[in-house]
Coordinates of N, CA and C in Angstrom, one line a residue:
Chain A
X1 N -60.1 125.3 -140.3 CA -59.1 125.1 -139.3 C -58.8 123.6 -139.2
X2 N -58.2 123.2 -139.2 CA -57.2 121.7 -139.8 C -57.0 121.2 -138.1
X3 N -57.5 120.4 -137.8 CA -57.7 119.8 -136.2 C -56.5 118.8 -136.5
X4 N -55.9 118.2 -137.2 CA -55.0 117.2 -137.2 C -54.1 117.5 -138.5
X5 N -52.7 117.9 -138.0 CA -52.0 118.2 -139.2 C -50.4 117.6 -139.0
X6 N -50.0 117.7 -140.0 CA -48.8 116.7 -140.5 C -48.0 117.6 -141.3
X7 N -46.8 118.0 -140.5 CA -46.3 119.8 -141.2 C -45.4 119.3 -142.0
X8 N -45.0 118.0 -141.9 CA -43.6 117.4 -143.2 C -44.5 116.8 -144.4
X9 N -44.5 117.8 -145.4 CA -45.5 116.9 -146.7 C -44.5 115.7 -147.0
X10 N -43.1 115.9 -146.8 CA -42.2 114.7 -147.6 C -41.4 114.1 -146.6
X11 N -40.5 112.6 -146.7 CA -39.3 112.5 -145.8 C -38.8 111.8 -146.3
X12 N -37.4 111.6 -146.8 CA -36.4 110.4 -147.0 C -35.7 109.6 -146.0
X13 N -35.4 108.8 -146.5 CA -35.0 107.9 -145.4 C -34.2 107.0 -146.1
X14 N -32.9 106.6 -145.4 CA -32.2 105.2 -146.0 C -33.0 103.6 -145.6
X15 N -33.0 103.0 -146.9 CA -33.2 101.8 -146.2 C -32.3 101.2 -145.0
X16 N -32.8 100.8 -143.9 CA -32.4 99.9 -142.8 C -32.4 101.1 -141.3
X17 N -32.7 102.5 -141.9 CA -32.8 103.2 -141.0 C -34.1 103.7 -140.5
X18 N -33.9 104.0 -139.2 CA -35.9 104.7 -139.1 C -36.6 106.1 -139.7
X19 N -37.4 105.3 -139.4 CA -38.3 106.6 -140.1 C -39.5 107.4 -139.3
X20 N -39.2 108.6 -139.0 CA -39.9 109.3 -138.1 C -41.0 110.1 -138.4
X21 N -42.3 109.8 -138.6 CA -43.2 110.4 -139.3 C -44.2 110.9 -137.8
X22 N -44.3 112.6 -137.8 CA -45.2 113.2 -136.7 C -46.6 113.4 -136.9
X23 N -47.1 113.8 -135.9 CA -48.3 115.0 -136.2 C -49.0 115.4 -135.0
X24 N -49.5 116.1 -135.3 CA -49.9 116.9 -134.0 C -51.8 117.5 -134.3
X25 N -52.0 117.6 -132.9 CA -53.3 117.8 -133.4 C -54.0 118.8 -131.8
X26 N -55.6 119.2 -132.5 CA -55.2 120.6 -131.4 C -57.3 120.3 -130.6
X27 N -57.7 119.2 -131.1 CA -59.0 118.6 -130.8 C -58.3 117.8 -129.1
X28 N -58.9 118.4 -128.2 CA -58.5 117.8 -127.2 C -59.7 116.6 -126.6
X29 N -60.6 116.5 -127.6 CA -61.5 115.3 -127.5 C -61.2 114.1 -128.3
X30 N -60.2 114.2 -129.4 CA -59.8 113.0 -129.6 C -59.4 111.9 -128.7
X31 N -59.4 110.5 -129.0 CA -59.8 109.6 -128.1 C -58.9 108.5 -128.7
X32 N -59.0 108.4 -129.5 CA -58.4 107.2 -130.8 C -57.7 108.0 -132.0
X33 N -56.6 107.6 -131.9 CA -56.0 107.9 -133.1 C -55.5 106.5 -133.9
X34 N -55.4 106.8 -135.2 CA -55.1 105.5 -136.0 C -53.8 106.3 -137.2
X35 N -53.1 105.3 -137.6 CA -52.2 105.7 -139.0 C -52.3 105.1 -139.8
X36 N -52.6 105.3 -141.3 CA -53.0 104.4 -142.7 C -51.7 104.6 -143.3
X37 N -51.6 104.3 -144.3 CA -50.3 104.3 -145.0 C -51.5 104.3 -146.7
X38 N -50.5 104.5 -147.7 CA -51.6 104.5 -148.9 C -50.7 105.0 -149.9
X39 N -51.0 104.0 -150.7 CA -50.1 103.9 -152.6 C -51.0 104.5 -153.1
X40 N -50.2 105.2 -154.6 CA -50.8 105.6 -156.0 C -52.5 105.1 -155.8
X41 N -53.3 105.6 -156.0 CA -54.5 104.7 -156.9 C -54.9 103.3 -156.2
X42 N -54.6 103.4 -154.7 CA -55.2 102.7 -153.9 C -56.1 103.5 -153.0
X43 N -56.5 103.2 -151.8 CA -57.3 103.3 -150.7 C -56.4 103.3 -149.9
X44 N -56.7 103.9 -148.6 CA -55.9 104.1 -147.4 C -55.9 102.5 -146.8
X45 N -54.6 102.4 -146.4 CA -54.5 100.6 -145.4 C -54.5 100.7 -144.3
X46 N -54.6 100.4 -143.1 CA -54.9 100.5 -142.0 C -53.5 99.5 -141.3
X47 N -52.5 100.9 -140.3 CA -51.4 100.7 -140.0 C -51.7 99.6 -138.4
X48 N -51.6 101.1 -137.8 CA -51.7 100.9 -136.3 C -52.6 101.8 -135.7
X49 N -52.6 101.8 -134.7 CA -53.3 102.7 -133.9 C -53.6 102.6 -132.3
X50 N -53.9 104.0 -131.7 CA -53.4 103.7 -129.9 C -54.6 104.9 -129.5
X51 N -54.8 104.0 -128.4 CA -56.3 105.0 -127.9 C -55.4 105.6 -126.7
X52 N -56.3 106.9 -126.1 CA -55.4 108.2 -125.3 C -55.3 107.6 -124.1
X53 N -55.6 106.7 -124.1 CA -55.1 106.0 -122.6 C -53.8 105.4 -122.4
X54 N -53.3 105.2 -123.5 CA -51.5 104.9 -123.7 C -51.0 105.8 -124.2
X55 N -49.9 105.4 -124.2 CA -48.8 106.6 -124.9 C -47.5 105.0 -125.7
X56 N -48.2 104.1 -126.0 CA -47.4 103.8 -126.7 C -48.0 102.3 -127.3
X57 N -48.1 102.1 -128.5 CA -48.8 100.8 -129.1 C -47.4 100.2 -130.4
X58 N -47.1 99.2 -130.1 CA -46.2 98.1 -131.0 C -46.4 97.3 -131.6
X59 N -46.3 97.2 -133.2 CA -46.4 96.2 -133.8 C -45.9 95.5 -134.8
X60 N -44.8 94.7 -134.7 CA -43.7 94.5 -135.9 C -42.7 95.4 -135.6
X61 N -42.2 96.0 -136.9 CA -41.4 97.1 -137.2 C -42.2 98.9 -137.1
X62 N -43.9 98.7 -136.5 CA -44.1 99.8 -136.3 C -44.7 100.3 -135.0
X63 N -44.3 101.4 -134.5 CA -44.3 101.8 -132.8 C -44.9 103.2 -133.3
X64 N -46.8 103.3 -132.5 CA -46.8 104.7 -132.4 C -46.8 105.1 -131.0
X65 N -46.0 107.0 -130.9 CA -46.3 107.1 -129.5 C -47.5 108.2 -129.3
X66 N -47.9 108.2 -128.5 CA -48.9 109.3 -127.9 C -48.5 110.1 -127.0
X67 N -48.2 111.3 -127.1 CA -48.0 112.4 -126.1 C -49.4 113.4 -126.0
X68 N -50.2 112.9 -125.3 CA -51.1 113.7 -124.9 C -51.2 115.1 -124.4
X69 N -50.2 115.3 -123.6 CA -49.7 117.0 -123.1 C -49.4 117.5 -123.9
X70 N -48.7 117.4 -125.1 CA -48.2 118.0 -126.0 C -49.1 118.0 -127.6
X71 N -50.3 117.3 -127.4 CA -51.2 116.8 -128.7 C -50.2 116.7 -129.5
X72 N -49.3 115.4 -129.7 CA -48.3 115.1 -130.7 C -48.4 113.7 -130.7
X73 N -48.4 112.9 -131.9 CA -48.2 111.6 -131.8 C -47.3 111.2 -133.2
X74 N -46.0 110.1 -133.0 CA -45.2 109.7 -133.8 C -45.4 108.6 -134.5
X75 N -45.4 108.0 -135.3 CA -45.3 107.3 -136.2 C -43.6 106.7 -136.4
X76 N -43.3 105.0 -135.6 CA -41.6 105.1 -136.1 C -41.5 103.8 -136.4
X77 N -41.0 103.5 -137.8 CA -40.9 102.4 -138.3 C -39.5 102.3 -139.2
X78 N -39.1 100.8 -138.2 CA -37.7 100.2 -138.2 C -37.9 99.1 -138.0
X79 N -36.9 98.4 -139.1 CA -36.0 99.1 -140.4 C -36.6 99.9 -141.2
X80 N -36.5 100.7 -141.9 CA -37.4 100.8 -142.8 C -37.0 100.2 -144.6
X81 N -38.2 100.0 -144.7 CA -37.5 99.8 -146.3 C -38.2 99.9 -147.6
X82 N -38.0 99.6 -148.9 CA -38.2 100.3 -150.2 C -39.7 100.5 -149.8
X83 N -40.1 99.0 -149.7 CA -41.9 99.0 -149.9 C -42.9 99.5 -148.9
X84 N -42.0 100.5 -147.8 CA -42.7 101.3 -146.6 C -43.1 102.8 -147.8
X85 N -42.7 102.5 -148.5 CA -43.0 104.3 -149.6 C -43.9 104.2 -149.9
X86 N -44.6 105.4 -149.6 CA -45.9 105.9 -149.3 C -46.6 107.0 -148.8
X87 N -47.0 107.4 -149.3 CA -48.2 108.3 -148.1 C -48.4 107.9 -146.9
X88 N -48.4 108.7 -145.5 CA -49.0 107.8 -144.4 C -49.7 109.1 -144.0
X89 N -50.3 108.5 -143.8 CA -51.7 109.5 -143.0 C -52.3 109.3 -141.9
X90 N -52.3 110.5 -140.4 CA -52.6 110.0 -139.4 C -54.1 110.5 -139.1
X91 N -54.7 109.8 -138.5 CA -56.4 110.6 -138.3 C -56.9 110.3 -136.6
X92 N -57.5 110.7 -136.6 CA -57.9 111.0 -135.1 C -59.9 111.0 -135.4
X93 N -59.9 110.7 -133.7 CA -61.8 110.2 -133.5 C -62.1 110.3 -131.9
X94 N -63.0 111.3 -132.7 CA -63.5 111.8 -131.0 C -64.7 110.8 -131.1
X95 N -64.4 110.7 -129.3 CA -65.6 109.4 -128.7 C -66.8 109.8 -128.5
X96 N -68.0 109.3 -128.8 CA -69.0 110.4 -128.3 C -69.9 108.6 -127.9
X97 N -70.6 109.2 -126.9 CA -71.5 107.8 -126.3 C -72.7 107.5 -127.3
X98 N -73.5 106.4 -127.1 CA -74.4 105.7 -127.4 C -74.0 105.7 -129.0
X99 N -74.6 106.3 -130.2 CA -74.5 106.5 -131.4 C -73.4 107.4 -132.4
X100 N -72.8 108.0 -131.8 CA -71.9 108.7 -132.1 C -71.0 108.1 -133.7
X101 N -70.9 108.8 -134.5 CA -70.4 108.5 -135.8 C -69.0 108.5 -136.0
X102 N -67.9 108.3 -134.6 CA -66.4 108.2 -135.1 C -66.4 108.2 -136.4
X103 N -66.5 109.5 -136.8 CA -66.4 110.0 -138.3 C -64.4 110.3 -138.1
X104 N -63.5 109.5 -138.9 CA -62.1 110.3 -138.7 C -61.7 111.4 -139.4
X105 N -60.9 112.2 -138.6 CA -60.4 113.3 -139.2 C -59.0 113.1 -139.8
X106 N -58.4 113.6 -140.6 CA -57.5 112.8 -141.4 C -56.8 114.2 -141.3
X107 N -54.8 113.9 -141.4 CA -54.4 114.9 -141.6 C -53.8 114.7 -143.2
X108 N -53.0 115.5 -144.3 CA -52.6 116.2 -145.1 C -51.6 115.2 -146.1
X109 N -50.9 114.6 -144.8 CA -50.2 112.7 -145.1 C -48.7 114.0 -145.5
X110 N -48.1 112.8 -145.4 CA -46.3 112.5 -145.5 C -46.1 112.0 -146.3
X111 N -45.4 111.9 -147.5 CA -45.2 111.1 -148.5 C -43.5 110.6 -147.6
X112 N -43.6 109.7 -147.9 CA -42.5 108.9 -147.1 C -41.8 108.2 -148.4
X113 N -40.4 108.4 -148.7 CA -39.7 107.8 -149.8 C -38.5 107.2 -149.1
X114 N -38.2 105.7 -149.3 CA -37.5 104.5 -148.2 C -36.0 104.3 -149.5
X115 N -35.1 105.2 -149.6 CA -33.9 104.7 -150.2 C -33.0 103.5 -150.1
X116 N -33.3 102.8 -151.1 CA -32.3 101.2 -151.0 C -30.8 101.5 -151.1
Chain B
X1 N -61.5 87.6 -152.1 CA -61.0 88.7 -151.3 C -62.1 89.4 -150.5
X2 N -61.9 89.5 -149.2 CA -62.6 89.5 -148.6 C -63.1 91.1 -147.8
X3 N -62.2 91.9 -148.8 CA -62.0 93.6 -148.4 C -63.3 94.4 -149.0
X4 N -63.0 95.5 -148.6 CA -64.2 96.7 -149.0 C -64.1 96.6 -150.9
X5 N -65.2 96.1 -151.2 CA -64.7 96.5 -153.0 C -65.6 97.8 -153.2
X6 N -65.0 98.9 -154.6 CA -65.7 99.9 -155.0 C -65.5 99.5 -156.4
X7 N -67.2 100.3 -156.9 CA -67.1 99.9 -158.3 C -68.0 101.3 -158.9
X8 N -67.8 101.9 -159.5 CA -66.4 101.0 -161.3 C -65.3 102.1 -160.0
X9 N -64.0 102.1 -160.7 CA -62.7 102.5 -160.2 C -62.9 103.9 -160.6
X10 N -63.1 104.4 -161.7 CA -63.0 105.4 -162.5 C -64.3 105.5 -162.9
X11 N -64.6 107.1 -162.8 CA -65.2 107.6 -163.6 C -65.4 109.0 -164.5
X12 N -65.5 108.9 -165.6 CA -65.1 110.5 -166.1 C -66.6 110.8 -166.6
X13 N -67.0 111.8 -166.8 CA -68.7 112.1 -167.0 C -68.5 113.8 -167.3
X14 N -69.7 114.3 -168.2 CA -69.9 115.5 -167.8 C -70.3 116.1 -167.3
X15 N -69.8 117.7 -167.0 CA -70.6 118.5 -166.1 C -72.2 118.0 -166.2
X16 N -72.8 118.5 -165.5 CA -74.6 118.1 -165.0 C -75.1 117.2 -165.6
X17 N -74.5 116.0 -165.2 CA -74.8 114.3 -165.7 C -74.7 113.9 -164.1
X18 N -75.7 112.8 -163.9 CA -75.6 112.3 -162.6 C -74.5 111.1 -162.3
X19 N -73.7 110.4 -161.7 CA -73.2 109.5 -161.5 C -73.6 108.6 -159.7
X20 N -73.5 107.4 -160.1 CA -73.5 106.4 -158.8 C -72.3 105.7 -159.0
X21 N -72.0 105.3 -157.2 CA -70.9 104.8 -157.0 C -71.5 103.6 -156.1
X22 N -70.9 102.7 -156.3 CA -71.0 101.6 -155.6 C -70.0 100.9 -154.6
X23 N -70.5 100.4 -153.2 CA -69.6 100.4 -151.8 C -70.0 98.9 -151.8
X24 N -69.2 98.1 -151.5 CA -69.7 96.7 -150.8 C -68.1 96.6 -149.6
X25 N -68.9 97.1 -148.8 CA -68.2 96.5 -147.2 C -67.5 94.9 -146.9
X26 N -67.0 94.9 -145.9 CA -66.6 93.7 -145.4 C -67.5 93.3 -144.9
X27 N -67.9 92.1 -144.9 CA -69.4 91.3 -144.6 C -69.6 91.3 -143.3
X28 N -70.8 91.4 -142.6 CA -70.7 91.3 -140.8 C -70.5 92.7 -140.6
X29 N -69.7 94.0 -141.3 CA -69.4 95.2 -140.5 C -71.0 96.1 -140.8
X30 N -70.9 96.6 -139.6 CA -72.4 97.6 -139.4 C -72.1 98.8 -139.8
X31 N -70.8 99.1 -139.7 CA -70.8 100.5 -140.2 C -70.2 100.7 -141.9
X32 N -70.9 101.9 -142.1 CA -70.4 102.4 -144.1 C -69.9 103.8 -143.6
X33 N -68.8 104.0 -144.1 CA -68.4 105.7 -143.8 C -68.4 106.0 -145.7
X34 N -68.2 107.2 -146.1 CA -68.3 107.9 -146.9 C -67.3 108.6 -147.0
X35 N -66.4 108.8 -147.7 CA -65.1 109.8 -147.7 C -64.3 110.5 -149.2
X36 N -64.5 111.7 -149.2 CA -63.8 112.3 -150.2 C -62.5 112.8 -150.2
X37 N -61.8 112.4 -151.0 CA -60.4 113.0 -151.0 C -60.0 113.9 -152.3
X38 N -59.1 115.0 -152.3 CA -58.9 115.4 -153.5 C -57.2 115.6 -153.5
X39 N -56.8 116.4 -154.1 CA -55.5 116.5 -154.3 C -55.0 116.9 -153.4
X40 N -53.8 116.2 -152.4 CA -53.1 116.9 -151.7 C -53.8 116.9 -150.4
X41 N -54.8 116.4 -150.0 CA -55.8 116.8 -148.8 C -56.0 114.7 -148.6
X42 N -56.2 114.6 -147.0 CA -56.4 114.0 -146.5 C -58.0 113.6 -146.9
X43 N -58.5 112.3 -146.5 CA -59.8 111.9 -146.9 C -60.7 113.0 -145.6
X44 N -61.7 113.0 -146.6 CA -63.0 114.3 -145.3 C -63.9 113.3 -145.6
X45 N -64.7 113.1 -144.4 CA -65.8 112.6 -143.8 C -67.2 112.7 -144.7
X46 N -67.8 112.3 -145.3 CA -69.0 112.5 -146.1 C -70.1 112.5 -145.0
X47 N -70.5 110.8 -144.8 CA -71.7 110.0 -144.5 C -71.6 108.8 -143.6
X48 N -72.7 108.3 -143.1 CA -72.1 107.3 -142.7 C -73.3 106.8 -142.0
X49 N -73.3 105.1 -142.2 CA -74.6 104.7 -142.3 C -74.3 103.2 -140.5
X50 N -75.0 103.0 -139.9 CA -75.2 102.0 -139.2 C -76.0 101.1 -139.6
X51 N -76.0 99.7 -140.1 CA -77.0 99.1 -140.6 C -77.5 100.0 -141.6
X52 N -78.6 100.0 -141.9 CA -79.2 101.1 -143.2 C -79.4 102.0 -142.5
X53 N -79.5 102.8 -141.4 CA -80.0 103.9 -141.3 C -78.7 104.7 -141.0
X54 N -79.3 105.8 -141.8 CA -77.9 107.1 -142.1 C -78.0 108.1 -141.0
X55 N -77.2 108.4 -140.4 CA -76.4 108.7 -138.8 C -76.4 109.7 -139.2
X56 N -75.3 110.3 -140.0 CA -74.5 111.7 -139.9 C -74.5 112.2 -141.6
X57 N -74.7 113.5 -141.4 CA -74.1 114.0 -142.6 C -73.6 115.1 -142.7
X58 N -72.2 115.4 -143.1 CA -71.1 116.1 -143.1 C -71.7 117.5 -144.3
X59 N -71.3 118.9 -143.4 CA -72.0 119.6 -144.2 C -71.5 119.6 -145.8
X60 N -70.8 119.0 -146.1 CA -69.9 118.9 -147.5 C -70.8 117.9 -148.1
X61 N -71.9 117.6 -147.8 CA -72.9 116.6 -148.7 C -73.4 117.3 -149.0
X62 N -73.6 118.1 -150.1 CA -75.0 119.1 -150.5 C -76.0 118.6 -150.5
X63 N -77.3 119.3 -151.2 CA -78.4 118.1 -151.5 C -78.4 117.8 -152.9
X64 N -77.4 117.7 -153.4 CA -76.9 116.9 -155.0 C -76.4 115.8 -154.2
X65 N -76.2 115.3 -153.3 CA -75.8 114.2 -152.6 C -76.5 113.2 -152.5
X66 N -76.7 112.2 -152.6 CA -77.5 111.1 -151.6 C -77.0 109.9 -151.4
X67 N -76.6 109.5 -150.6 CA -76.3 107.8 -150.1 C -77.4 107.0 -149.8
X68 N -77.5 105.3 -149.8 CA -78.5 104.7 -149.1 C -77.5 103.4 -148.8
X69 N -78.0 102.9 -148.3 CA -78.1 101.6 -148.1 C -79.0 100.4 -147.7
X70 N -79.5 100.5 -148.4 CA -80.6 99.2 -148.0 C -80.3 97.7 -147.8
X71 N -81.4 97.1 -146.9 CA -80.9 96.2 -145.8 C -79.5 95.7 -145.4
X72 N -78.6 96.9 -145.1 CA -77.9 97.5 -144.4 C -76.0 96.4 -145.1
X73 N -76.9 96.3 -146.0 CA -75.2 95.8 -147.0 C -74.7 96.7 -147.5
X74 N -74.7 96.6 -148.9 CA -74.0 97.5 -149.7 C -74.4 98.8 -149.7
X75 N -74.0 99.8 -150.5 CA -74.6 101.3 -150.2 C -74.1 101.6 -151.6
X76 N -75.1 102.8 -152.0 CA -74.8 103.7 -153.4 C -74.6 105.0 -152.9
X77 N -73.3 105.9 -153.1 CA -73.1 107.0 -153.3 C -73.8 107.5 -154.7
X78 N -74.7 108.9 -154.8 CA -75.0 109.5 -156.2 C -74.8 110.9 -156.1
X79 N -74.5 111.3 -157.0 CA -74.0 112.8 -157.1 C -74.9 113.2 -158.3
X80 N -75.9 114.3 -158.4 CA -77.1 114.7 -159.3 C -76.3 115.9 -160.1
X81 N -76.4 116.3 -160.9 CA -76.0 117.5 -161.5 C -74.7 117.7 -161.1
X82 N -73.6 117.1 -161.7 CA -72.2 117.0 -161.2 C -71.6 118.4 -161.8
X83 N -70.4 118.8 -161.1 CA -70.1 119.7 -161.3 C -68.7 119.8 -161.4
X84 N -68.2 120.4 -161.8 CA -66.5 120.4 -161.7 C -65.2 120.2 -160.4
X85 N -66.0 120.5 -159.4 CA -65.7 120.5 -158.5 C -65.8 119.5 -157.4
X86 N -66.5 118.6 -157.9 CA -66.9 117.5 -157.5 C -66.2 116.7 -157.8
X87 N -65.0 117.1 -158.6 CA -64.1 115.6 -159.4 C -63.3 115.2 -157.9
X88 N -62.9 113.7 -157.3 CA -62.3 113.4 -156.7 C -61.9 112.4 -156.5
X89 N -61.4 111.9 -155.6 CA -61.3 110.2 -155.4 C -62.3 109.9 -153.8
X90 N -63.5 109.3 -154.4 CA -64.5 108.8 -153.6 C -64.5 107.4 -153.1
X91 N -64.4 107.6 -151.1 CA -63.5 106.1 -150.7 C -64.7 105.8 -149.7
X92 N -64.5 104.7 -149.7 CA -65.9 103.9 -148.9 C -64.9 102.9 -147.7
X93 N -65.5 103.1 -146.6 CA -64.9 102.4 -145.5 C -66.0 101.6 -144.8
X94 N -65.3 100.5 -144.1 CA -66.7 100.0 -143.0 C -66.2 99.5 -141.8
X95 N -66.9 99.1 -140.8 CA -65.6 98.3 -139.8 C -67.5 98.0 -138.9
X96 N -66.6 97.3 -137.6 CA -67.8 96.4 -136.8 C -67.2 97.1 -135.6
X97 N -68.5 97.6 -134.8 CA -68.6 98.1 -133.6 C -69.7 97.7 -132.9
X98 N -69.3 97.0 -131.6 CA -70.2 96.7 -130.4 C -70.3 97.7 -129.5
X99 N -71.3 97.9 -129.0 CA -71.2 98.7 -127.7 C -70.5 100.2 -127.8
X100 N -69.2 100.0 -126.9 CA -68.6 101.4 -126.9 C -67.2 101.0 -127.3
X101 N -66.8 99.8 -128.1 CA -65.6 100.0 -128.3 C -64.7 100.7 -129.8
X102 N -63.7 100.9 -129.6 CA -63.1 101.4 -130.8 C -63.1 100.7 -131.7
X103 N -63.5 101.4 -133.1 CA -63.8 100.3 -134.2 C -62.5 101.3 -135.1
X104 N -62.1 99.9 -136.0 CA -60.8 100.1 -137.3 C -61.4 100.1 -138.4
X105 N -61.5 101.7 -139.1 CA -62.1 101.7 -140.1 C -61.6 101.1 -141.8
X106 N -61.6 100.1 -142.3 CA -61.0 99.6 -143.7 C -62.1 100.2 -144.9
X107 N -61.0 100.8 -145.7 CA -60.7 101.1 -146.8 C -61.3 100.6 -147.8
X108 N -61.9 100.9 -148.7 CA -61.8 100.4 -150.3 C -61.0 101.3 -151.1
X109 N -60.7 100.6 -152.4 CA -59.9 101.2 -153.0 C -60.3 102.5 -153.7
X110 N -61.5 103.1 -154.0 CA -61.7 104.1 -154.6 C -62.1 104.4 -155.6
X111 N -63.0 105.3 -156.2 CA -63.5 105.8 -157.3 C -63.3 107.0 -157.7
X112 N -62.9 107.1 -158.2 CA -61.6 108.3 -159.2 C -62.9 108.9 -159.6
X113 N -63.5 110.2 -159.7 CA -64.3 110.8 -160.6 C -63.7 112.0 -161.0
X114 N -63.8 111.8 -162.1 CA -63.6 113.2 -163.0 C -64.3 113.7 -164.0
X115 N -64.7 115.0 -164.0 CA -66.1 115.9 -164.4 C -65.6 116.9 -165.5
X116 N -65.6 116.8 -166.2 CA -65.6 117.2 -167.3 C -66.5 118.8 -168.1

């Protein structure tokens, strides 16, 4: 059962326009969610990310939102352009007190391709 | 460079041959996560160490698995009797957590194994 999923495997996009990358997720103890982005034969990079007490974290060209009623959060980055192409992958982390292993759960990723 | 390094990048081996992987964290972070990815699937949660002592382990560690870390730096992933199904891309993460706050987990670039 897939606690964090990402139902668009692919998305195009023109360069200079946004790019709307979702996901949704059905663990209502998630607490933190974060978004990586990640090339060929690299390692995941570490985007942004917004704990459930907002519904909206900004940085640069990238805005995630949090809809907690709906377990949905967006991913929207503008302009977008060539070198945003990528995988992005959103994961989520349930809080647990004292020791707890924020082990993240990771969804399935977007391949995101940014047209010049 | 001051990021998660993994070593070697690649490895190809045959079936029931043992291999190690090697993790070196960002310096100062207390935590080591453990993470397998394969085709088309988001990274899944292995292990994951605070200082040297190992927290959690994800039922997807058999006991052909073992991590350590000793005095709570680097860590070795080993896989005993490898199997075909084992081939993946094996990603090591670390980050710094005080208290109860949210920690950013970074990436290393990964170790490609393929089993033969």
């Amino acid at each position: 059962d897939q606690q964090v999923k990402q139902n668009s495997p692919s998305l195009s996009v023109q360069e200079g326009r946004i790019s709307i990358l979702n996901c949704d997720y059905t663990n209502s103890m998630f607490d933190y969610f974060l978004w990586y982005k990640k090339y060929p034969a690299e390692g995941p990079t570490f985007l942004i990310s917004i704990s459930s007490i907002k519904d909206k974290n900004e940085d640069g060209r990238f805005t995630v939102f949090l809809n907690k009623s709906a377990k949905h959060l967006s991913l929207h980055i503008v302009p977008s352009q060539p070198g945003d192409s990528a995988v992005y992958f959103c994961a989520a982390r349930v809080a647990y007190s004292g020791a707890g292993s924020y082990q993240l759960t990771f969804g399935k990723g977007t391949k995101l391709s940014v047209i010049p | 460079d001051t990021g998660v390094s993994q070593n070697p990048r690649h490895k190809i081996t045959k079936r029931g041959q043992n291999v190690t992987f090697r993790c070196d964290p960002i310096s100062e972070h207390n935590r080591l996560y453990w993470y397998r990815q394969t085709l088309g699937q988001g990274p899944e949660f292995l292990t994951y160490f605070q200082n040297e002592a190992q927290l959690e382990k994800s039922r997807l560690l058999s006991d052909r698995f073992s991590a350590e870390r000793p005095k709570g730096s680097f860590s070795t992933l080993e896989i005993q009797r490898t199997e075909q199904g084992d081939s993946a891309m094996y990603l090591c993460a670390s980050s710094f957590i005080s208290g109860g706050g949210a920690d950013t987990q970074y990436f290393g670039p990964g170790t490609r194994l393929t089993v033969l």
